[in-house]
mmCIF file of C-alpha atoms in Angstrom:
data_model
loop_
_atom_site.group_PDB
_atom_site.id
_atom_site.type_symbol
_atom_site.label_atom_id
_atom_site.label_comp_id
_atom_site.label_asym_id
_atom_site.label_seq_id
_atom_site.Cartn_x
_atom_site.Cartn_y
_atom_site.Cartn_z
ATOM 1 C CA UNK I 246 -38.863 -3.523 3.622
ATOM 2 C CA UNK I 247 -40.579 -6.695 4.292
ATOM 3 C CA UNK I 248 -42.534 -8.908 2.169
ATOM 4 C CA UNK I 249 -44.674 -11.253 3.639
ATOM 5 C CA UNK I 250 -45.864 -14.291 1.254
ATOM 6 C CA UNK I 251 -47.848 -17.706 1.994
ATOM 7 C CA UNK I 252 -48.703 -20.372 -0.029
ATOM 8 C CA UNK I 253 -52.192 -20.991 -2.219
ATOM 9 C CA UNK I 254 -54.390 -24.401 -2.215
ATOM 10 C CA UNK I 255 -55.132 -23.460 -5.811
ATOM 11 C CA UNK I 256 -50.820 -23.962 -6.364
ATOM 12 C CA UNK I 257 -50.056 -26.995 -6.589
ATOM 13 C CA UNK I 258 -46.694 -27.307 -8.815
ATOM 14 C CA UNK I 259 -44.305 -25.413 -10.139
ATOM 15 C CA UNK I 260 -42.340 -22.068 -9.119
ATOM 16 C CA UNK I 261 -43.119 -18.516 -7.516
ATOM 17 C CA UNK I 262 -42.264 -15.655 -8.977
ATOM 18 C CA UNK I 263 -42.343 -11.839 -6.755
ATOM 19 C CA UNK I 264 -42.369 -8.829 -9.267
ATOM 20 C CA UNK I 265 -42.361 -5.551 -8.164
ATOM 21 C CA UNK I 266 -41.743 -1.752 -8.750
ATOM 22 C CA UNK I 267 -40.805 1.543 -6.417
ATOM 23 C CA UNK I 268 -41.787 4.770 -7.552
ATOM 24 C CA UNK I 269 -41.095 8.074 -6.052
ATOM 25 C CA UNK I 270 -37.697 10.359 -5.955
ATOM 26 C CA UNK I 271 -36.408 10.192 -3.545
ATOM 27 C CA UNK I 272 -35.645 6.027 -4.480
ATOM 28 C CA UNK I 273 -32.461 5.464 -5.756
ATOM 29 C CA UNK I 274 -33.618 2.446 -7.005
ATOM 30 C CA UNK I 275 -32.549 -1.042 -6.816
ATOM 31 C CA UNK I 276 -31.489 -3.176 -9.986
ATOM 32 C CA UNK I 277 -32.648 -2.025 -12.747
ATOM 33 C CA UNK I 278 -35.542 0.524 -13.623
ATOM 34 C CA UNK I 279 -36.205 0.339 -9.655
ATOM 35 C CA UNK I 280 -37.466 -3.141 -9.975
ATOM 36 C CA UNK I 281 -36.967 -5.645 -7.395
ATOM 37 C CA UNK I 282 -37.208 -9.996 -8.383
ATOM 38 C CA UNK I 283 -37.474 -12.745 -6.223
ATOM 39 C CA UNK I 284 -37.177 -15.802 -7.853
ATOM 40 C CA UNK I 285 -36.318 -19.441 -7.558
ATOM 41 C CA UNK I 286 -32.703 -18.529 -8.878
ATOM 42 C CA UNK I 287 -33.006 -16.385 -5.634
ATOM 43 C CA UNK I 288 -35.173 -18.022 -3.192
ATOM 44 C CA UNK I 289 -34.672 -21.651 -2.873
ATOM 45 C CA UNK I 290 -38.157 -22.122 -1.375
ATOM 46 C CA UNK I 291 -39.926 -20.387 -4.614
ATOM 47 C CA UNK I 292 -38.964 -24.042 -6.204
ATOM 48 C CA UNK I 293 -41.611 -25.455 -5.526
ATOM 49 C CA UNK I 294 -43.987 -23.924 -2.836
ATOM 50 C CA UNK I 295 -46.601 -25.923 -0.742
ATOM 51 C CA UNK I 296 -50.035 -24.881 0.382
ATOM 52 C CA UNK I 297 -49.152 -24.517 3.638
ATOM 53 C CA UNK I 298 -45.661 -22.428 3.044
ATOM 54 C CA UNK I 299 -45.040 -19.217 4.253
ATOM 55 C CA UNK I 300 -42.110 -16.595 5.037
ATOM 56 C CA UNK I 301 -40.894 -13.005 5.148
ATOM 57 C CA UNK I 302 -38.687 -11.578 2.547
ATOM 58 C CA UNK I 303 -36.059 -8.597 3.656
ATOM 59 C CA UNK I 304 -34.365 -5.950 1.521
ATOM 60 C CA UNK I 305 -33.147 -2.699 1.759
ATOM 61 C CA UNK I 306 -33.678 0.398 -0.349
ATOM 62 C CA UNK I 307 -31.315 2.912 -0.889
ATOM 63 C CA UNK I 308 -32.562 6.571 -0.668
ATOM 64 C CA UNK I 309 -30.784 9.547 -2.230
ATOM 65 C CA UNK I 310 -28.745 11.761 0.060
ATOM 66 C CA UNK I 311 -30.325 14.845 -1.201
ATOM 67 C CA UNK I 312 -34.250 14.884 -2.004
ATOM 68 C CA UNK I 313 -35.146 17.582 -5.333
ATOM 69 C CA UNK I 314 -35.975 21.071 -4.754
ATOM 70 C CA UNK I 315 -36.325 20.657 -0.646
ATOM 71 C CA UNK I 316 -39.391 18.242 -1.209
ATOM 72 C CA UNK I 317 -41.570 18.161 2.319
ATOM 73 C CA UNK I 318 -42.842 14.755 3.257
ATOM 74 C CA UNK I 319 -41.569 12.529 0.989
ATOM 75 C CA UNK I 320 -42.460 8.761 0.440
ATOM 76 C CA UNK I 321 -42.186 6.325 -2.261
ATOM 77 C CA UNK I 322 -44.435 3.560 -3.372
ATOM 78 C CA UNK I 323 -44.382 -0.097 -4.644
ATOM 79 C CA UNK I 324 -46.500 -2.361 -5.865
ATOM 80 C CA UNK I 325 -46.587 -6.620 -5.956
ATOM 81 C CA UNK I 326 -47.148 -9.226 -8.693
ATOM 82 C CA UNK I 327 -46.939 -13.021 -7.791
ATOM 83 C CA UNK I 328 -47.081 -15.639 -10.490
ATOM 84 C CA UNK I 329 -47.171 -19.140 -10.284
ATOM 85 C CA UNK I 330 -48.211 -21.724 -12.987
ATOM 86 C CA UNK I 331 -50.947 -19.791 -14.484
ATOM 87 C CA UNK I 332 -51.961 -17.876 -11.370
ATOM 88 C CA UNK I 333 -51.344 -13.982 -11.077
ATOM 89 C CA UNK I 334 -51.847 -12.082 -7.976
ATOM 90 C CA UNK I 335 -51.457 -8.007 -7.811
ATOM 91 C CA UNK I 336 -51.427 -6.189 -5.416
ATOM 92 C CA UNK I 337 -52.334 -2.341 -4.980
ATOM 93 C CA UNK I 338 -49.758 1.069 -4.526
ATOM 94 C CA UNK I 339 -48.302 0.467 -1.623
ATOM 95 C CA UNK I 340 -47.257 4.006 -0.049
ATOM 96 C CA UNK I 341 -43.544 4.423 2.415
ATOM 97 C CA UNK I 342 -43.183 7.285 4.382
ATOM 98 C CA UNK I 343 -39.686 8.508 4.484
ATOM 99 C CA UNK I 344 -38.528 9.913 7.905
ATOM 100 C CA UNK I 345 -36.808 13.064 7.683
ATOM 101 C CA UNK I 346 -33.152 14.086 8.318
ATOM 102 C CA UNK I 347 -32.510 16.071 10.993
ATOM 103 C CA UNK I 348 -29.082 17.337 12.636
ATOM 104 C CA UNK I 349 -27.750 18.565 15.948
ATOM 105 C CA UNK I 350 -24.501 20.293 16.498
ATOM 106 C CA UNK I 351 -23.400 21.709 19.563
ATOM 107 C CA UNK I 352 -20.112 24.189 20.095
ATOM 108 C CA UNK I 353 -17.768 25.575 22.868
ATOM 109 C CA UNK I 354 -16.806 29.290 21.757
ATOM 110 C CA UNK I 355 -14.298 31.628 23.393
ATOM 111 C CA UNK I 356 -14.604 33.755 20.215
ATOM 112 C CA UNK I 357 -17.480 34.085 17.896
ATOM 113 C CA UNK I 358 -17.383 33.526 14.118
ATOM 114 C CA UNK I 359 -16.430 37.274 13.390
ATOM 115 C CA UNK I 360 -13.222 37.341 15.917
ATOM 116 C CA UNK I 361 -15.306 38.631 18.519
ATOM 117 C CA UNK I 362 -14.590 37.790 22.218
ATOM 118 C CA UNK I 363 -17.980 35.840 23.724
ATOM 119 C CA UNK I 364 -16.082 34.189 26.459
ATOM 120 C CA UNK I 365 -14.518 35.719 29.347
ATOM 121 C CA UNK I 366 -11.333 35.738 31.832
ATOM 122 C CA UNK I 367 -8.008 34.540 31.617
ATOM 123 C CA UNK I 368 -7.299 32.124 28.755
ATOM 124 C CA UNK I 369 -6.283 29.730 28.753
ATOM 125 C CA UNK I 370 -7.435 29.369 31.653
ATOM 126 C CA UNK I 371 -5.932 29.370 35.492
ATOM 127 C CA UNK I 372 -5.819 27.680 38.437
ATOM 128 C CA UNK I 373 -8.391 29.673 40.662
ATOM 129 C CA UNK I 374 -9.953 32.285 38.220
ATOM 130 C CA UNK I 375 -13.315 32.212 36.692
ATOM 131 C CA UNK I 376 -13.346 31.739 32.613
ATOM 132 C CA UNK I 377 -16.213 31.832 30.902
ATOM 133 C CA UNK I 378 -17.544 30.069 27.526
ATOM 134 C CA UNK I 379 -20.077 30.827 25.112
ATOM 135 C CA UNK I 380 -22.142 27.552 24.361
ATOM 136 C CA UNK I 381 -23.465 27.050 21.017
ATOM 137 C CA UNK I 382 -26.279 24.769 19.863
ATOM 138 C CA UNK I 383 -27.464 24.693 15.741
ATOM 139 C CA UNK I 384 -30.760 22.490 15.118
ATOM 140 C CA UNK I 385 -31.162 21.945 11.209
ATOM 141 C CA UNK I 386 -34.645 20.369 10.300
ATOM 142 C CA UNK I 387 -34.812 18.393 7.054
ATOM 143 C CA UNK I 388 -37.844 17.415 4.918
ATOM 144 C CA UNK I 389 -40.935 16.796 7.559
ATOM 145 C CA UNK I 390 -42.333 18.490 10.100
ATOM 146 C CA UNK I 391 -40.927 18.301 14.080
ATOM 147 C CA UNK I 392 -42.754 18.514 17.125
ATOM 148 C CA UNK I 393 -42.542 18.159 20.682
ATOM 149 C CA UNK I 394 -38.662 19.052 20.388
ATOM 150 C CA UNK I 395 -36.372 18.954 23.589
ATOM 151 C CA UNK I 396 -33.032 19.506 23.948
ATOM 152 C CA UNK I 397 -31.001 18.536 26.231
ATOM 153 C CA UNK I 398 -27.421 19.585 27.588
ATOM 154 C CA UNK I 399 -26.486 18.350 31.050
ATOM 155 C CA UNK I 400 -23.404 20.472 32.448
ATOM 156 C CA UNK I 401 -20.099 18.712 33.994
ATOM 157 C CA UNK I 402 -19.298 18.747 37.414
ATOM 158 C CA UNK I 403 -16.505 21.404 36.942
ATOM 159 C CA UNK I 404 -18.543 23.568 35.126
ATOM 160 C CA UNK I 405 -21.062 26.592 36.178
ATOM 161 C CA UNK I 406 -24.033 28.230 35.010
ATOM 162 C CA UNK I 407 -23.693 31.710 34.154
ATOM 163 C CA UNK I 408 -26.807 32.578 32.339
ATOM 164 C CA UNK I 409 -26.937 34.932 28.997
ATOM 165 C CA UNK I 410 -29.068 32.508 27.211
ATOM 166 C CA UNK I 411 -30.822 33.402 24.082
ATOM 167 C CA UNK I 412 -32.293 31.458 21.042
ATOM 168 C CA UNK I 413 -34.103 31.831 18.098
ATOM 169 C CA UNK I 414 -36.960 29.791 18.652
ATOM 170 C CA UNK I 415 -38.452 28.115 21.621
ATOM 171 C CA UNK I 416 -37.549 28.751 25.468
ATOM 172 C CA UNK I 417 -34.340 27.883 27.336
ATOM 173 C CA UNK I 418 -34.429 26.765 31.280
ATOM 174 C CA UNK I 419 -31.694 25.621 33.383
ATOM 175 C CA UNK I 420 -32.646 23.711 36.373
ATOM 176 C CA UNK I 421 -29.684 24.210 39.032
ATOM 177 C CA UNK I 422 -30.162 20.801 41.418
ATOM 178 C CA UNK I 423 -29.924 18.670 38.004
ATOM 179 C CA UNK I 424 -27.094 20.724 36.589
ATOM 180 C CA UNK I 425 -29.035 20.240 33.124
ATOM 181 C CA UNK I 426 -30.007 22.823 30.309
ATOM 182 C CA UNK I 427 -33.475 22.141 28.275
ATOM 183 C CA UNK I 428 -33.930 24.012 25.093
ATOM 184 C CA UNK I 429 -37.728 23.091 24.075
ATOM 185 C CA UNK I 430 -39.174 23.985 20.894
ATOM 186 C CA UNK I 431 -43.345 23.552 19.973
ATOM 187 C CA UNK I 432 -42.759 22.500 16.489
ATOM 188 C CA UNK I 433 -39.938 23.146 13.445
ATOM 189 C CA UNK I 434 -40.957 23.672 9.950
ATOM 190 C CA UNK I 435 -39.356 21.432 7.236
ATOM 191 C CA UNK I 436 -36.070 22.922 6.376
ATOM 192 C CA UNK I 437 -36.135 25.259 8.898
ATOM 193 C CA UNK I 438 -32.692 25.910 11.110
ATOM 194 C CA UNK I 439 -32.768 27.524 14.909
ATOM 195 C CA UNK I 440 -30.556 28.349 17.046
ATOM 196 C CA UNK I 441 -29.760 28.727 21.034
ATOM 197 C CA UNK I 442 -26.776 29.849 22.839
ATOM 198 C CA UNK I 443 -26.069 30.346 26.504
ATOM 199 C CA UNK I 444 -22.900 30.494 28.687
ATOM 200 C CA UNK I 445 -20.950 28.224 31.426
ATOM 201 C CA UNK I 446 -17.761 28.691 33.680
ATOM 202 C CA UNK I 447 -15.308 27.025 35.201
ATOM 203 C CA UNK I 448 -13.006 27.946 37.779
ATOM 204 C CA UNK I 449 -9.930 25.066 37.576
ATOM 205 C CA UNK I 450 -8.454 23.906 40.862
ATOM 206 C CA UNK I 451 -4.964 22.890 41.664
ATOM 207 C CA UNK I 452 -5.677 19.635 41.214
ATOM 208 C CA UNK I 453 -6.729 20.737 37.529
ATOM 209 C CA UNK I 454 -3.193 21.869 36.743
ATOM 210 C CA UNK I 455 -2.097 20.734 32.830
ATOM 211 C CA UNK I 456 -5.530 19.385 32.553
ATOM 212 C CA UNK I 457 -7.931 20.008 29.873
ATOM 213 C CA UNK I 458 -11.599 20.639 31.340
ATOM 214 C CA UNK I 459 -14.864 19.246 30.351
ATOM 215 C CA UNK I 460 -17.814 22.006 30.243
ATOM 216 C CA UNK I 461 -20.876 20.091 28.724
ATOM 217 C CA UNK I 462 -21.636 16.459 29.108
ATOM 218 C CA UNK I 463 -22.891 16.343 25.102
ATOM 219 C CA UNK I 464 -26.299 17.448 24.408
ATOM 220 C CA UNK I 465 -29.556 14.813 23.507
ATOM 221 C CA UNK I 466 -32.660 15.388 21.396
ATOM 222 C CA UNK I 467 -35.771 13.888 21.532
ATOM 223 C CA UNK I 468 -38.875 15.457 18.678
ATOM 224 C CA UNK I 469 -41.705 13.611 17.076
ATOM 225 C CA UNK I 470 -41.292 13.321 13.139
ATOM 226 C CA UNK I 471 -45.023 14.904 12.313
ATOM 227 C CA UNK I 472 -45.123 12.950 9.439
ATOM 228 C CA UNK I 473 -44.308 9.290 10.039
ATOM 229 C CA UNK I 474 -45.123 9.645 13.470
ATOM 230 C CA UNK I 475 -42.317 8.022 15.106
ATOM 231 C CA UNK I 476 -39.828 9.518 17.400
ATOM 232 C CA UNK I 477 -36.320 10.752 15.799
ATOM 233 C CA UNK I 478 -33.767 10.888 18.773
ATOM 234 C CA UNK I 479 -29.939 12.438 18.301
ATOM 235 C CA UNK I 480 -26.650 13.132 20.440
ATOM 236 C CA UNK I 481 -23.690 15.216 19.912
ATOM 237 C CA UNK I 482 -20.380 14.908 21.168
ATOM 238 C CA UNK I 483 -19.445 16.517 24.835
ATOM 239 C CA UNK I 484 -17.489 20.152 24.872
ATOM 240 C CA UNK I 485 -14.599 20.748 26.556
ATOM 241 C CA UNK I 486 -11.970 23.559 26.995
ATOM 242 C CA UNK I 487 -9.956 22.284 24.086
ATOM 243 C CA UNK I 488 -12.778 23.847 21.544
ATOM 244 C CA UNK I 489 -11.505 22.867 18.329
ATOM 245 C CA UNK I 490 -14.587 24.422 16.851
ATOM 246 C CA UNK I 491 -12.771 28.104 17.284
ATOM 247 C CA UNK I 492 -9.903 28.815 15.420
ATOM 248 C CA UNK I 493 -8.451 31.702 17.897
ATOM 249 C CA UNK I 494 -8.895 29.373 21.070
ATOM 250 C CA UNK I 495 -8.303 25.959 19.888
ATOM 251 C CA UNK I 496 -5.059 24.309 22.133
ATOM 252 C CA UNK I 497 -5.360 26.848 24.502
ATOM 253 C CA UNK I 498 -7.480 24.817 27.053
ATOM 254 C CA UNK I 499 -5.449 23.321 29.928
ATOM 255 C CA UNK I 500 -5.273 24.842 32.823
ATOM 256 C CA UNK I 501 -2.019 27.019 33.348
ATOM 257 C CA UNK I 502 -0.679 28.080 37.035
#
């Protein structure tokens, strides 16, 4: 938060004083009974403050980790009193949009959560056959509204498209000469979770031999937060062969002879 102050010709002497409250909450709340003082035992400058004086003041609010009851749009407000000598200044509710939380994880899968085989071919995998891996991606909305939403998850070199893709919301293309998959969605609900699946190859080489293979470069999203209108962008981590997301195929992903 920023508070921007300036000095009065009607204060001549003595010291300011900045008084104010947040309400809302989701505010965690900052000394005591949310209230927030700037003083001269804080501010220097508040001394004595000319006419001509001016400045920004910056602090930072905590927010709770978890709003109440899955509240949509939330936002807090605060207001301003300045007092110095016998002056008094107020001002009105001042009202902070809170963006919302949103998360992005993306998984390499030989089998599925139930023990059931998704992938395909030898595993681990070997030097000149085709093995195949289910690709996982979970999008988990939080308290606003999303829109716009792409999803991005550009393919390594090694690895190959081999189609199967599905998805609980939204449309999945592949576009072969950029070696990229783009999961776009219209808009996500508050709270809301989809997800999209789809599945690659790779057939190792002998120069892969005792290697572990990377299948997925990491995967990027770009929405618009419908309610504070700013742009929320997120990244996961790449996925290789390794999967350590998959209890019955984690270590078994370098390449064997």
């Amino acid at each position: 938060l920023e508070v921007h102050f300036q000095g009065d010709n009607l204060i001549k002497k003595g010291s300011l004083k900045l008084l104010g409250k947040l309400i809302g909450e989701d505010v965690s709340g900052i000394e005591q009974g949310n209230i927030f003082v700037f003083n001269k035992e804080k501010v220097a400058d508040f001394e004595k403050l000319s006419s001509q004086a001016k400045g920004i003041l910056r602090f930072k609010v905590d927010l709770k980790e978890e709003l109440p009851d899955k509240e949509e749009n939330p936002y807090f407000l605060t207001w301003l009193k300045a007092s110095a000598d016998n002056l008094e200044l107020d001002t009105s509710q001042i009202k902070f949009k809170v963006k919302g939380k949103v998360s992005l994880t993306a998984e390499g899968h030989y089998f599925s959560d139930n023990y059931q085989q998704v992938g395909s071919g030898p595993l681990p995998p070997r030097v000149g056959e085709m093995t195949g891996y289910q690709i996982e991606l979970t999008l988990k909305n939080g308290s606003n509204k999303l829109k716009d939403i792409q999803i991005k998850t550009p393919l390594s070199l090694e690895a190959t498209w081999l189609g199967e893709e599905n998805s609980t919301a939204g449309k999945i293309d592949f576009s072969q000469d950029l070696k990229l998959v783009n999961w776009s969605i219209k808009s996500l609900s508050p709270y809301e979770t989809e997800k999209a699946v789809f599945k690659v190859g790779i057939q190792p080489k002998r120069d892969d031999l005792g290697k572990i293979i990377l299948l997925t470069k990491g995967s990027y999203l770009k929405a618009q937060d419908d309610f504070v209108q700013e742009e929320i962008t997120l990244q996961s981590e790449p996925i290789s062969t390794d999967l350590p997301n998959d209890p019955l195929a984690q270590g078994r992903g370098v390449v064997q002879e």
